[in-house]
mmCIF file of C-alpha atoms in Angstrom:
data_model
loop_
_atom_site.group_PDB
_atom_site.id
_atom_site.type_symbol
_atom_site.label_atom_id
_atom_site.label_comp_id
_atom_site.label_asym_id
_atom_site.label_seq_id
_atom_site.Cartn_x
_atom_site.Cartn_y
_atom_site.Cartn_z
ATOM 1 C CA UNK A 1 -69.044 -23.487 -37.633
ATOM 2 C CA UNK A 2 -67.876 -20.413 -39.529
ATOM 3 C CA UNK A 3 -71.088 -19.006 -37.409
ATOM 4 C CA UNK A 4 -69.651 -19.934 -34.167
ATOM 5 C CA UNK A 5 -66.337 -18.389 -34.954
ATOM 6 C CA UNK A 6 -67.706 -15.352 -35.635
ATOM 7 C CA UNK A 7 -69.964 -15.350 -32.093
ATOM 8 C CA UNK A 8 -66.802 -15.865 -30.025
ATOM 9 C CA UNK A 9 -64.397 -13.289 -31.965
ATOM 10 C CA UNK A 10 -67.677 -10.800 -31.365
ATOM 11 C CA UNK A 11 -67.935 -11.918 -27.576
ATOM 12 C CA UNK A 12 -64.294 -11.600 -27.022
ATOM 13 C CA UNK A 13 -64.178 -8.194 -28.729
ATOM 14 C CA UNK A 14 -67.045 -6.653 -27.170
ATOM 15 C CA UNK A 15 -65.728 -7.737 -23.349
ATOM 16 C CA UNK A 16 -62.360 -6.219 -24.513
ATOM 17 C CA UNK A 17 -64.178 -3.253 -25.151
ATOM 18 C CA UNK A 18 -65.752 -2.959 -22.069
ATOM 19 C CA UNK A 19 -62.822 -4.330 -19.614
ATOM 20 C CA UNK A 20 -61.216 -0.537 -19.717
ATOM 21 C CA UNK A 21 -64.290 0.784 -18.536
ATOM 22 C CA UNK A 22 -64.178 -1.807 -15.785
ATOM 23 C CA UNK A 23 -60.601 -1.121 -14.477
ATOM 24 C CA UNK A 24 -62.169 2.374 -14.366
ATOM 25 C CA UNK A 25 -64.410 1.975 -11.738
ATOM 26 C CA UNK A 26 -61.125 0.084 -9.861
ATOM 27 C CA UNK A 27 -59.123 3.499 -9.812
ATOM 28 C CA UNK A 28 -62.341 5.244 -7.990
ATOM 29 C CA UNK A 29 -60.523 4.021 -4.986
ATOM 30 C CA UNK A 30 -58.145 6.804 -5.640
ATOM 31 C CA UNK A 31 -60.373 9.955 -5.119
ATOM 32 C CA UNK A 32 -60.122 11.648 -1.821
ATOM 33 C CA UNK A 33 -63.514 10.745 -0.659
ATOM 34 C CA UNK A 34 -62.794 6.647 -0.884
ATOM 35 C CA UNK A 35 -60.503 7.614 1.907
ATOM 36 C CA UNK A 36 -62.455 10.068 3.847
ATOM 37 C CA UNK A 37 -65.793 9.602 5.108
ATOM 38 C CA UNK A 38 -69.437 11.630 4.758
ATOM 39 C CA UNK A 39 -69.103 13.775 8.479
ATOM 40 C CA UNK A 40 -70.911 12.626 11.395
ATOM 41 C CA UNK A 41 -72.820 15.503 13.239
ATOM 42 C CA UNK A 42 -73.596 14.941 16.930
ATOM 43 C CA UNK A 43 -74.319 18.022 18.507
ATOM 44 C CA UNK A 44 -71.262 20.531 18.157
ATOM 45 C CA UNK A 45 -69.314 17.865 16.996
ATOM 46 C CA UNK A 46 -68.527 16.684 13.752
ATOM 47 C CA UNK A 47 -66.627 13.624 12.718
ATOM 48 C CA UNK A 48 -65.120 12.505 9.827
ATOM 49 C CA UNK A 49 -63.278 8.833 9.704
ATOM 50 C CA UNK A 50 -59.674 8.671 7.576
ATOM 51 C CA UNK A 51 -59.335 5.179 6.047
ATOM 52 C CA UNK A 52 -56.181 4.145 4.563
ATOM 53 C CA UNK A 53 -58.062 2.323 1.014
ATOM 54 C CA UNK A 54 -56.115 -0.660 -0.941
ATOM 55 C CA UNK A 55 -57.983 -2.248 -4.365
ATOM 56 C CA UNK A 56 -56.333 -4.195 -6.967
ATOM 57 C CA UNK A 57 -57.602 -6.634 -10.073
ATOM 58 C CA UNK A 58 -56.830 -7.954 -13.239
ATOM 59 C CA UNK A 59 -58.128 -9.960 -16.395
ATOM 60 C CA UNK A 60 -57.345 -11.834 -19.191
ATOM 61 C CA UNK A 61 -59.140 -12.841 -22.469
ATOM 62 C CA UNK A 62 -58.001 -15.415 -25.332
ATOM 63 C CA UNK A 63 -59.667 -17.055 -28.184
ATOM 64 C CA UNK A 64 -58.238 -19.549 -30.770
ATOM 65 C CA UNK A 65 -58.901 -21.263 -33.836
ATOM 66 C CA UNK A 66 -57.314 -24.616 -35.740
ATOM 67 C CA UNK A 67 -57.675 -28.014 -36.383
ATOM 68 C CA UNK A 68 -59.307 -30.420 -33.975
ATOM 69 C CA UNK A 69 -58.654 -33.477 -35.537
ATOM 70 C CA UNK A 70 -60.697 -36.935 -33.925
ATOM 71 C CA UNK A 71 -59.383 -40.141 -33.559
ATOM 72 C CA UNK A 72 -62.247 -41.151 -36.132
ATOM 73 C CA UNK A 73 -61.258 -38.379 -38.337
ATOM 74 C CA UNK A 74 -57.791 -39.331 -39.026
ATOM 75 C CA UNK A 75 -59.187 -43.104 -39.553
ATOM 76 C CA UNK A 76 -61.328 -41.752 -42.238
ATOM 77 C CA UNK A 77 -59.529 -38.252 -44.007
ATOM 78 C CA UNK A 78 -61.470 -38.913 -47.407
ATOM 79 C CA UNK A 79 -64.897 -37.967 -44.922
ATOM 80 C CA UNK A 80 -67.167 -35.432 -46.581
ATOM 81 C CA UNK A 81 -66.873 -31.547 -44.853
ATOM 82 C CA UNK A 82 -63.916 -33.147 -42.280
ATOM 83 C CA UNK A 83 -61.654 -30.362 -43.680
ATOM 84 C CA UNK A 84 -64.291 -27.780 -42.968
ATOM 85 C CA UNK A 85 -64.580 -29.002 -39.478
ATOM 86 C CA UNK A 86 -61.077 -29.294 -38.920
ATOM 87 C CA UNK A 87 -60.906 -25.438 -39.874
ATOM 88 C CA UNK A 88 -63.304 -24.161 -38.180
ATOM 89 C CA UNK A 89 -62.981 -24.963 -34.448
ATOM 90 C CA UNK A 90 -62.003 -23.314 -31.756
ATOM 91 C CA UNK A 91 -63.308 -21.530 -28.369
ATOM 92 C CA UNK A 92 -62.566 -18.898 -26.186
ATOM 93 C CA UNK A 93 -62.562 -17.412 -22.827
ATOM 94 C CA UNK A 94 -62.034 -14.530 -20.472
ATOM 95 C CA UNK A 95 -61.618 -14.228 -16.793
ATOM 96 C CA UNK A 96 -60.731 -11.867 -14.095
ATOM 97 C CA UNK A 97 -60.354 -10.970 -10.306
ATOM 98 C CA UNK A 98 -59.585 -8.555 -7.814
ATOM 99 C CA UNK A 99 -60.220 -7.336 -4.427
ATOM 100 C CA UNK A 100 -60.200 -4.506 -2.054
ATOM 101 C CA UNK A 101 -59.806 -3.268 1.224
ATOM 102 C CA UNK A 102 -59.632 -0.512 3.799
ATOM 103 C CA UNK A 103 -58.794 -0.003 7.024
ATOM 104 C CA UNK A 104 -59.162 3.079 9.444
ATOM 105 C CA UNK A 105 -56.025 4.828 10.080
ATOM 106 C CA UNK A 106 -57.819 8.388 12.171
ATOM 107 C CA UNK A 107 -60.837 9.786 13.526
ATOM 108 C CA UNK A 108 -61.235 13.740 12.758
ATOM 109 C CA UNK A 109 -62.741 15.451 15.610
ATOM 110 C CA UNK A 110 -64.104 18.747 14.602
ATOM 111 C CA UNK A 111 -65.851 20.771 17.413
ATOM 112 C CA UNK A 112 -65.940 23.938 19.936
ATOM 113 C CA UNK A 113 -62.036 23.061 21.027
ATOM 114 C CA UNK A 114 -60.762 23.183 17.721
ATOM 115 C CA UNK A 115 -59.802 20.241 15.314
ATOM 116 C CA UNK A 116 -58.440 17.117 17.038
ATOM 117 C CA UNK A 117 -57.132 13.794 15.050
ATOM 118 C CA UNK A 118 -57.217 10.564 17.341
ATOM 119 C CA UNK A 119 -55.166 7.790 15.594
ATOM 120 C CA UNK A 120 -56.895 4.531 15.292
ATOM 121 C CA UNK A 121 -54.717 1.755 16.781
ATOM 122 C CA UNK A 122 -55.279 -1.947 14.298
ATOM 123 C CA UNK A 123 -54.237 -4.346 17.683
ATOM 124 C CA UNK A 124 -54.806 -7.341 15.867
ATOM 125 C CA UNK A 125 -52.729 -5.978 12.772
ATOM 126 C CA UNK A 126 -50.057 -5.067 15.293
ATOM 127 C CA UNK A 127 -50.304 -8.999 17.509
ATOM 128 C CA UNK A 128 -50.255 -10.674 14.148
ATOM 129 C CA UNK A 129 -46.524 -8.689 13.075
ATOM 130 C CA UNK A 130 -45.352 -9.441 16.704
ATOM 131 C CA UNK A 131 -46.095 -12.912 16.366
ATOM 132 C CA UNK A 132 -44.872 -13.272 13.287
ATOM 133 C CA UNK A 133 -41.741 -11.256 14.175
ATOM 134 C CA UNK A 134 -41.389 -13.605 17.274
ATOM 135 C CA UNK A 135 -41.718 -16.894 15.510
ATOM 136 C CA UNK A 136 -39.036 -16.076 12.477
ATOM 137 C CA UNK A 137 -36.644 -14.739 15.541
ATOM 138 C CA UNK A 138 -37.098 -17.679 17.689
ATOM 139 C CA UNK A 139 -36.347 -20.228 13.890
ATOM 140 C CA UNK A 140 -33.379 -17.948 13.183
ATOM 141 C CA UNK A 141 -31.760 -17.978 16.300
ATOM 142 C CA UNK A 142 -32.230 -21.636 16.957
ATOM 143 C CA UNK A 143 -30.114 -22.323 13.267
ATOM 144 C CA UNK A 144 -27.612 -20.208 14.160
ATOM 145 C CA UNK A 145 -27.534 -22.306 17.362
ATOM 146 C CA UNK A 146 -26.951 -25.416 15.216
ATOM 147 C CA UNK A 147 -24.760 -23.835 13.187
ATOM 148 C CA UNK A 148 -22.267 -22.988 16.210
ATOM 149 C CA UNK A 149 -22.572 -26.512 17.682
ATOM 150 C CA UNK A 150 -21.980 -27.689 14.303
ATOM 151 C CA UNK B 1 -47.665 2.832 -22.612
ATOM 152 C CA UNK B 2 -44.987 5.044 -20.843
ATOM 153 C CA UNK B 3 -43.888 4.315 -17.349
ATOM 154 C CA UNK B 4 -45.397 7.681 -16.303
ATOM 155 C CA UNK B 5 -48.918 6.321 -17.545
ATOM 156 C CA UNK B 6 -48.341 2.958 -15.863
ATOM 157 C CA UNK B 7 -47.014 4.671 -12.163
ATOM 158 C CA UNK B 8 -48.305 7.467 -10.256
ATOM 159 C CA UNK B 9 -47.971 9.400 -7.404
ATOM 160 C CA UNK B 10 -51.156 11.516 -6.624
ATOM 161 C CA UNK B 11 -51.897 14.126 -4.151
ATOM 162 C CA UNK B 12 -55.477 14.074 -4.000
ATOM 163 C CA UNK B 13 -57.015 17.224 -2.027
ATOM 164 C CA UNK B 14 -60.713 16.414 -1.107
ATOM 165 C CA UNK B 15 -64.111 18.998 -0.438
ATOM 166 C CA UNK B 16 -63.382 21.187 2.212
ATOM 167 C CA UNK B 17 -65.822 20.707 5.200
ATOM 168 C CA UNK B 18 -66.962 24.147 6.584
ATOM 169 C CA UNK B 19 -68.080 23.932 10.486
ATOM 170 C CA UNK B 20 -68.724 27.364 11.639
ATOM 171 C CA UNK B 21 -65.626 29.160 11.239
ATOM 172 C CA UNK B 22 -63.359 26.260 10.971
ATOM 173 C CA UNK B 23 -62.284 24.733 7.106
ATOM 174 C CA UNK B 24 -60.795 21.671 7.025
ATOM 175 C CA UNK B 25 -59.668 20.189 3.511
ATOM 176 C CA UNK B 26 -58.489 16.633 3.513
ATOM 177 C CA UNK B 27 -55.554 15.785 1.575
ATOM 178 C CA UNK B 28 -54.403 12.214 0.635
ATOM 179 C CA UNK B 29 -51.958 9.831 -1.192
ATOM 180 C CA UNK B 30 -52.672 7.850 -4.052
ATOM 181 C CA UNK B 31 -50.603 5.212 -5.530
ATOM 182 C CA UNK B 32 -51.189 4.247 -8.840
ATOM 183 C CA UNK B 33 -50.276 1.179 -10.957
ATOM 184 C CA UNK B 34 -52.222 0.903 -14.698
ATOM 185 C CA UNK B 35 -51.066 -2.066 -16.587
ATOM 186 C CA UNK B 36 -53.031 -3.097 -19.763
ATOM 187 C CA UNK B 37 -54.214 -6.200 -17.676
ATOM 188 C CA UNK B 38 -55.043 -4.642 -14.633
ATOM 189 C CA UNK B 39 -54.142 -2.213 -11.750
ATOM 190 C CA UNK B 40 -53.454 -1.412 -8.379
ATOM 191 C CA UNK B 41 -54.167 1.255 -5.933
ATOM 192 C CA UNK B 42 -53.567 2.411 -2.629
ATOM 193 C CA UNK B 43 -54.930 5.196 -1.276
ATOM 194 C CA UNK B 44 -54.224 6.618 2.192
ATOM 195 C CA UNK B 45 -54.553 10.287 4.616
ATOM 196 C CA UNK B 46 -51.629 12.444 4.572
ATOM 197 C CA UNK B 47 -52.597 15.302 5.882
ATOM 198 C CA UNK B 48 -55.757 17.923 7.156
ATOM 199 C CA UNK B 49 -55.225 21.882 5.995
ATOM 200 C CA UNK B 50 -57.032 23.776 8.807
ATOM 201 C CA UNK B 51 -58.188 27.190 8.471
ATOM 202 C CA UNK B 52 -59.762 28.683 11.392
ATOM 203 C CA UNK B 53 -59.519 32.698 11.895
ATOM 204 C CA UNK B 54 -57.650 33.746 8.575
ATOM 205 C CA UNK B 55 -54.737 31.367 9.955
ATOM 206 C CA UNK B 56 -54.376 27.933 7.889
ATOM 207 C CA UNK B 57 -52.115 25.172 10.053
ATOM 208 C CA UNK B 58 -51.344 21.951 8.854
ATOM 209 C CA UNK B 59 -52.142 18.779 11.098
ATOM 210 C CA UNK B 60 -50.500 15.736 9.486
ATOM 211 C CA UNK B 61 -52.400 12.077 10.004
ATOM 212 C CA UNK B 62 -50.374 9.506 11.333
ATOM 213 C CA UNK B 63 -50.543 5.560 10.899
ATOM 214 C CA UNK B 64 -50.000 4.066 13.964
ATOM 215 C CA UNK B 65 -50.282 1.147 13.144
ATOM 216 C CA UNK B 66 -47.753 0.540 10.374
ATOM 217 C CA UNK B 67 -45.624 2.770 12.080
ATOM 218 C CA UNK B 68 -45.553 -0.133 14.904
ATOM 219 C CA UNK B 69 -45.429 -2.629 12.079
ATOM 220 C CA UNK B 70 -42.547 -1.225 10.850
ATOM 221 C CA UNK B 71 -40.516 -0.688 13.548
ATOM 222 C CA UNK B 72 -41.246 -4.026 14.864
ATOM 223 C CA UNK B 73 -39.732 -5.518 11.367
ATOM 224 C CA UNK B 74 -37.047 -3.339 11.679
ATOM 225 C CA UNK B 75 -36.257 -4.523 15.171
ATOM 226 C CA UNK B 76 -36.503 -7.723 14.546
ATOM 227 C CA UNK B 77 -34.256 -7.101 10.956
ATOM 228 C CA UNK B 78 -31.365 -5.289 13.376
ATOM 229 C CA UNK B 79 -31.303 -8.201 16.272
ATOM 230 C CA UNK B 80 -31.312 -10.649 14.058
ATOM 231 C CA UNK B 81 -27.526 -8.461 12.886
ATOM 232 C CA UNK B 82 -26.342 -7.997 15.536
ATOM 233 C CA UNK B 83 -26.906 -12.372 16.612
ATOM 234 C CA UNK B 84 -24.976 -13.048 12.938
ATOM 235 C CA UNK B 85 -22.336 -10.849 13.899
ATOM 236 C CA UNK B 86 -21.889 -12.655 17.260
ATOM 237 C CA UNK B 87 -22.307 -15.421 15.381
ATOM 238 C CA UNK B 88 -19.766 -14.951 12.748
ATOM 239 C CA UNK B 89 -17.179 -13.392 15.127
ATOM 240 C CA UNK B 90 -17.297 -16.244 17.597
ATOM 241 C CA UNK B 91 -16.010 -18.205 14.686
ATOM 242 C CA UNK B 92 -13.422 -16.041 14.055
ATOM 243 C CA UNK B 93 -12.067 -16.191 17.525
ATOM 244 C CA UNK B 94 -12.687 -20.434 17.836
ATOM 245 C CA UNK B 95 -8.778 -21.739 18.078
#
């Protein structure tokens, strides 16, 4: 048992020890090129996509250790190594999530005329707010309604 | 861990691309959250620094979209005012 113990503390320390270097690779989203893409080339043009970049995660880890006392334990205390037992269990675990996402925001036109930036318009983005907008209007409006009557 | 460490407010100034005589170094916006059980980020284009002919111009990078996001919440925020002041003054004036 004393074994086992040992094997979880070890596992739970050595993920703890690499977690940092995990949320590491989560703050890559901040460099410039996350957000910017490699340029295009097509004949004297050049292109280069802006993307507006989200990411975001977390973790947790725990481990514990105590008595885990059976129904046929307490029936028989005087049992041979039941105290050791009771001592020595325990578990642990670790878990985690996160996510991320990006979504273009301009297209960089580099060519003969100069630089131009053409803004990318997110239609579904802006339906979904509209609706959305609409619908908590239209719920609003029809309580104050009730309200007046009322 | 300070709240400096834990939020921060980056301007991040990426390679400069070089097409014939024009520069053009990308600059962006980073938001940074760093808590000892995870983090947050969001990263978006501010702005392009142009340099064509010994002249450098700025051309900032708009988001359309949220820009129409927000102006639709803040549309709906000010009707939905000015219907609970109606509202509230109509029950003023109710004999």
């Amino acid at each position: 048992m004393i074994e086992s113990r040992n094997k979880v503390l070890s596992f739970a320390e050595k993920t703890s020890d690499q977690l940092p270097t995990m949320l590491e690779r989560l703050f890559v989203a901040a460099r410039s090129d996350a957000v910017y893409s490699q340029p295009v080339i097509s004949g004297n043009y050049t292109v280069i996509t802006a993307s507006e970049v989200t990411a975001g995660g977390g973790f947790g880890s725990g481990a514990g250790f105590g008595p885990a006392t059976s129904s046929s334990q307490k029936e028989r205390p005087d049992e041979e190594g039941s105290q050791a037992e009771q001592a020595n269990s325990g578990g642990g675990g670790i878990g985690g999530g996160g996510g991320s996402a990006g979504r273009p925001v301009a297209v960089i036109i580099i060519g003969p005329e100069g630089v131009a930036v053409k803004p990318v318009f997110d239609v579904t983005k802006i339906a979904l707010a509209g609706i959305t907008a609409w619908i908590t209007m239209l719920a609003m409006f029809r309580k104050v309604r009730k309200m007046s009557r009322g | 861990m300070r709240l400096k460490d834990q939020f921060q407010v980056q301007t991040v100034v990426g390679q400069p691309v070089i097409v014939g005589d024009i520069s053009v170094t990308p600059q962006s916006q980073a938001i940074i959250i760093r808590l000892p059980i995870g983090g947050f980020v969001w990263n978006r284009p501010t702005d392009l620094l142009v340099e064509q002919g010994g002249q450098a111009k700025r051309i900032p990078i708009r988001d359309l979209t949220r820009i129409l996001q927000l102006g639709l919440l803040g549309f709906c925020v000010v009707l939905s005012i000015v219907r609970l002041m109606k509202f509230s003054q109509r029950k003023e004036f109710r004999p």
